[in-house]
Amino acid sequence: MKTIGIIGGMSWESSAEYYRIINETVKARLGGYHNAQSLMFTVNFHDIETRQMSGAWDEMGTMMADAASRLQAGGADCVVLATNTMHKLTAHIEAAIEIPFIHIADATAERVQATGIQHIGLLGTRFTMEDDFYAGRLRENFGLDVIMPDDNGRKIVHDVIYDELVLGTVNEPSRRQYIEIIGQMAAQGAEGVILGCT
C-alpha cells in the first residue's frame, strides 16, 4: 500500500473530514480492518489566515513547500493538499518535492466529467472564486464552463467560510443563503455545484 502525504490544518475541521473520507473509502474498497496508510503535516491555520488576509502568498508558498518536503522525507509516496484555496501555491509545492502532487481541481474535474455535467458552479473562498488558479484549470484542462456567484454572493460565501465553517460552526441562516446562491447559479446554467472549501 502506498502512503498518502496530507498537508492539513487549513482548517483542521476540514482536514478531519479529508482524513475520515480517505479512510472510509479505503475500508469500503478493501474491506475488513483496512484503512489508508498516511502521514499528515498540520500547519497552524492562524499563521495561514493572517498571511492570506495580508496577501503574503510567497511566505505561504514557502510554508507549503516545507510541509510537502517533510511529508516526502517521512516516506509519503504522493502529496495532497487538504484545502482548495492553497492550491494557488501548487507551483511552490511541486518545485519542492519529487513525488507526485495530486491537484484537487483535477480530481474534482474528473468526477464532474463522469456525471456528464458541462456547466458547473463553484463556491469557495474569494481567493478560489476570484483568482484563476482553480476555475482556470477546470476550463483550460477539462473544458468545463465554470459559473461563479455575483459580487454579493461571493462575499457571503467567503464570510461564512472564515467566520463560521473554519471554526466548526454551521448556522441554518447561512445554509439557506448558500442554497439561494446555488439557485442563482442554477438559473445561470449551472447543472451542479463544487463546494470548493470547508
Coordinates of C-alpha atoms in Angstrom, one line a residue:
M1 CA 0.0 0.0 0.0
K2 CA 1.3 3.5 -0.9
T3 CA 1.5 6.2 1.7
I4 CA -0.6 9.4 1.2
G5 CA 1.0 12.6 2.5
I6 CA -1.6 15.1 3.5
I7 CA -0.9 18.8 4.2
G8 CA -3.7 19.8 6.6
G9 CA -4.8 22.3 9.1
M10 CA -6.5 24.8 6.8
S11 CA -8.7 24.4 8.8
W12 CA -8.3 21.3 11.0
E13 CA -12.1 21.0 10.7
S14 CA -11.9 20.2 7.0
S15 CA -8.7 18.2 7.5
A16 CA -10.6 15.8 9.8
E17 CA -13.2 15.3 7.0
Y18 CA -10.4 14.5 4.5
Y19 CA -8.9 12.0 6.9
R20 CA -12.3 10.4 7.6
I21 CA -13.3 10.2 4.0
I22 CA -10.0 8.8 2.8
N23 CA -10.1 6.1 5.4
E24 CA -13.8 5.3 4.8
T25 CA -13.1 5.0 1.1
V26 CA -10.1 2.6 1.6
K27 CA -12.2 0.5 4.0
A28 CA -15.1 0.4 1.5
R29 CA -12.8 -0.8 -1.3
L30 CA -10.7 -3.3 0.6
G31 CA -13.0 -4.3 3.5
G32 CA -12.1 -5.8 6.8
Y33 CA -9.8 -3.8 9.0
H34 CA -8.2 -1.8 6.2
N35 CA -7.6 1.9 6.3
A36 CA -5.3 4.3 4.4
Q37 CA -1.6 4.4 5.2
S38 CA -1.0 8.1 5.6
L39 CA 1.0 10.9 7.0
M40 CA -0.4 14.4 7.9
F41 CA 1.5 17.5 8.4
T42 CA -0.8 20.1 10.0
V43 CA 0.0 23.8 9.8
N44 CA -1.3 26.3 12.2
F45 CA -4.3 28.0 10.4
H46 CA -3.8 31.2 12.3
D47 CA -0.4 31.7 10.6
I48 CA -2.0 30.9 7.2
E49 CA -5.2 33.1 7.7
T50 CA -3.2 36.2 8.7
R51 CA -1.0 35.8 5.7
Q52 CA -3.9 35.3 3.4
M53 CA -5.6 38.5 4.6
S54 CA -2.3 40.4 4.1
G55 CA -1.6 38.9 0.7
A56 CA 1.7 37.3 1.8
W57 CA 1.4 34.4 -0.7
D58 CA 5.1 33.9 -1.2
E59 CA 5.5 33.3 2.5
M60 CA 2.7 30.8 2.4
G61 CA 4.3 29.2 -0.6
T62 CA 7.4 28.6 1.5
M63 CA 5.3 27.1 4.2
M64 CA 3.5 24.7 1.9
A65 CA 6.8 23.7 0.2
D66 CA 8.3 22.9 3.7
A67 CA 5.2 20.9 4.6
A68 CA 5.4 18.9 1.4
S69 CA 9.1 18.3 1.8
R70 CA 8.6 17.0 5.4
L71 CA 5.9 14.6 4.1
Q72 CA 8.3 13.3 1.4
A73 CA 11.1 12.9 3.9
G74 CA 8.6 11.0 6.1
G75 CA 8.0 8.4 3.4
A76 CA 4.9 9.7 1.6
D77 CA 4.5 8.4 -2.0
C78 CA 2.3 11.4 -3.0
V79 CA 1.1 14.6 -1.6
V80 CA -2.4 16.0 -1.4
L81 CA -3.4 19.4 0.0
A82 CA -6.5 19.3 2.2
T83 CA -7.7 22.7 1.2
N84 CA -8.8 24.3 -2.1
T85 CA -7.5 27.9 -1.6
M86 CA -3.9 26.9 -1.0
H87 CA -3.8 25.2 -4.4
K88 CA -3.0 28.8 -5.5
L89 CA 0.5 27.7 -4.4
T90 CA 0.8 24.5 -6.4
A91 CA 4.0 25.6 -8.1
H92 CA 5.8 26.0 -4.8
I93 CA 4.8 22.5 -3.7
E94 CA 5.7 20.8 -6.9
A95 CA 9.1 22.5 -7.0
A96 CA 9.9 21.3 -3.5
I97 CA 9.2 17.5 -4.0
E98 CA 10.0 14.7 -6.4
I99 CA 6.9 12.6 -5.6
P100 CA 3.5 13.3 -7.3
F101 CA 1.3 16.2 -6.1
I102 CA -2.4 15.3 -6.7
H103 CA -4.2 18.6 -7.6
I104 CA -7.7 18.8 -6.1
A105 CA -9.1 20.6 -9.2
D106 CA -8.0 17.7 -11.4
A107 CA -9.7 15.1 -9.2
T108 CA -12.8 17.3 -9.0
A109 CA -13.0 17.8 -12.7
E110 CA -12.7 14.1 -13.4
R111 CA -15.7 13.5 -11.1
V112 CA -17.7 16.3 -12.7
Q113 CA -17.0 15.0 -16.2
A114 CA -18.0 11.5 -15.1
T115 CA -21.5 12.8 -14.4
G116 CA -21.8 14.4 -17.8
I117 CA -22.1 17.9 -16.4
Q118 CA -20.5 20.6 -18.5
H119 CA -21.7 23.8 -16.7
I120 CA -20.6 23.8 -13.0
G121 CA -21.0 26.3 -10.2
L122 CA -18.0 27.0 -7.9
L123 CA -18.2 28.1 -4.3
G124 CA -15.1 28.7 -2.1
T125 CA -13.1 31.5 -0.6
R126 CA -12.9 34.7 -2.6
F127 CA -9.4 33.6 -3.5
T128 CA -10.7 30.4 -5.0
M129 CA -13.6 32.1 -6.8
E130 CA -11.9 35.2 -8.0
D131 CA -8.3 34.1 -8.8
D132 CA -7.9 31.8 -11.8
F133 CA -5.8 29.0 -10.3
Y134 CA -8.8 26.8 -9.8
A135 CA -11.6 27.8 -12.3
G136 CA -9.0 28.4 -15.0
R137 CA -7.6 24.9 -14.6
L138 CA -11.2 23.5 -14.9
R139 CA -11.7 25.5 -18.1
E140 CA -8.4 25.0 -19.7
N141 CA -7.6 21.4 -18.8
F142 CA -11.1 19.9 -18.8
G143 CA -13.3 22.3 -20.9
L144 CA -15.8 22.9 -18.2
D145 CA -17.9 26.1 -18.1
V146 CA -17.4 27.5 -14.5
I147 CA -20.1 29.7 -13.1
M148 CA -19.5 31.9 -10.1
P149 CA -21.8 33.8 -7.7
D150 CA -22.1 37.6 -8.2
D151 CA -20.1 40.0 -6.0
N152 CA -22.6 39.9 -3.1
G153 CA -22.8 36.1 -3.3
R154 CA -19.0 35.7 -3.3
K155 CA -18.8 37.9 -0.2
I156 CA -21.4 35.9 1.6
V157 CA -19.8 32.6 0.8
H158 CA -16.3 33.9 1.8
D159 CA -17.5 35.4 5.0
V160 CA -19.4 32.2 6.1
I161 CA -16.3 30.1 5.4
Y162 CA -14.0 32.3 7.6
D163 CA -16.5 33.4 10.2
E164 CA -18.3 30.1 10.7
L165 CA -17.2 27.0 8.9
V166 CA -13.4 27.0 9.7
L167 CA -14.5 27.5 13.3
G168 CA -16.7 24.4 13.2
T169 CA -19.9 26.4 13.2
V170 CA -22.8 25.5 10.8
N171 CA -25.7 28.0 11.0
E172 CA -29.1 27.4 9.4
P173 CA -29.4 31.0 8.1
S174 CA -26.0 30.7 6.3
R175 CA -27.1 27.3 4.9
R176 CA -30.2 29.0 3.4
Q177 CA -28.1 31.8 1.9
Y178 CA -25.8 29.2 0.3
I179 CA -28.9 27.4 -1.2
E180 CA -30.2 30.7 -2.5
I181 CA -26.8 31.5 -4.1
I182 CA -26.7 28.0 -5.6
G183 CA -30.2 28.6 -7.0
Q184 CA -28.9 31.8 -8.6
M185 CA -26.1 29.9 -10.3
A186 CA -28.5 27.2 -11.5
A187 CA -30.6 30.0 -13.1
Q188 CA -27.4 31.0 -15.0
G189 CA -27.0 27.4 -16.3
A190 CA -25.1 25.6 -13.5
E191 CA -26.0 21.9 -13.6
G192 CA -24.2 21.1 -10.3
V193 CA -22.0 22.9 -7.8
I194 CA -18.5 22.4 -6.5
L195 CA -18.4 23.0 -2.7
G196 CA -14.8 24.1 -3.0
C197 CA -14.0 24.8 0.6
T198 CA -14.6 23.9 4.3

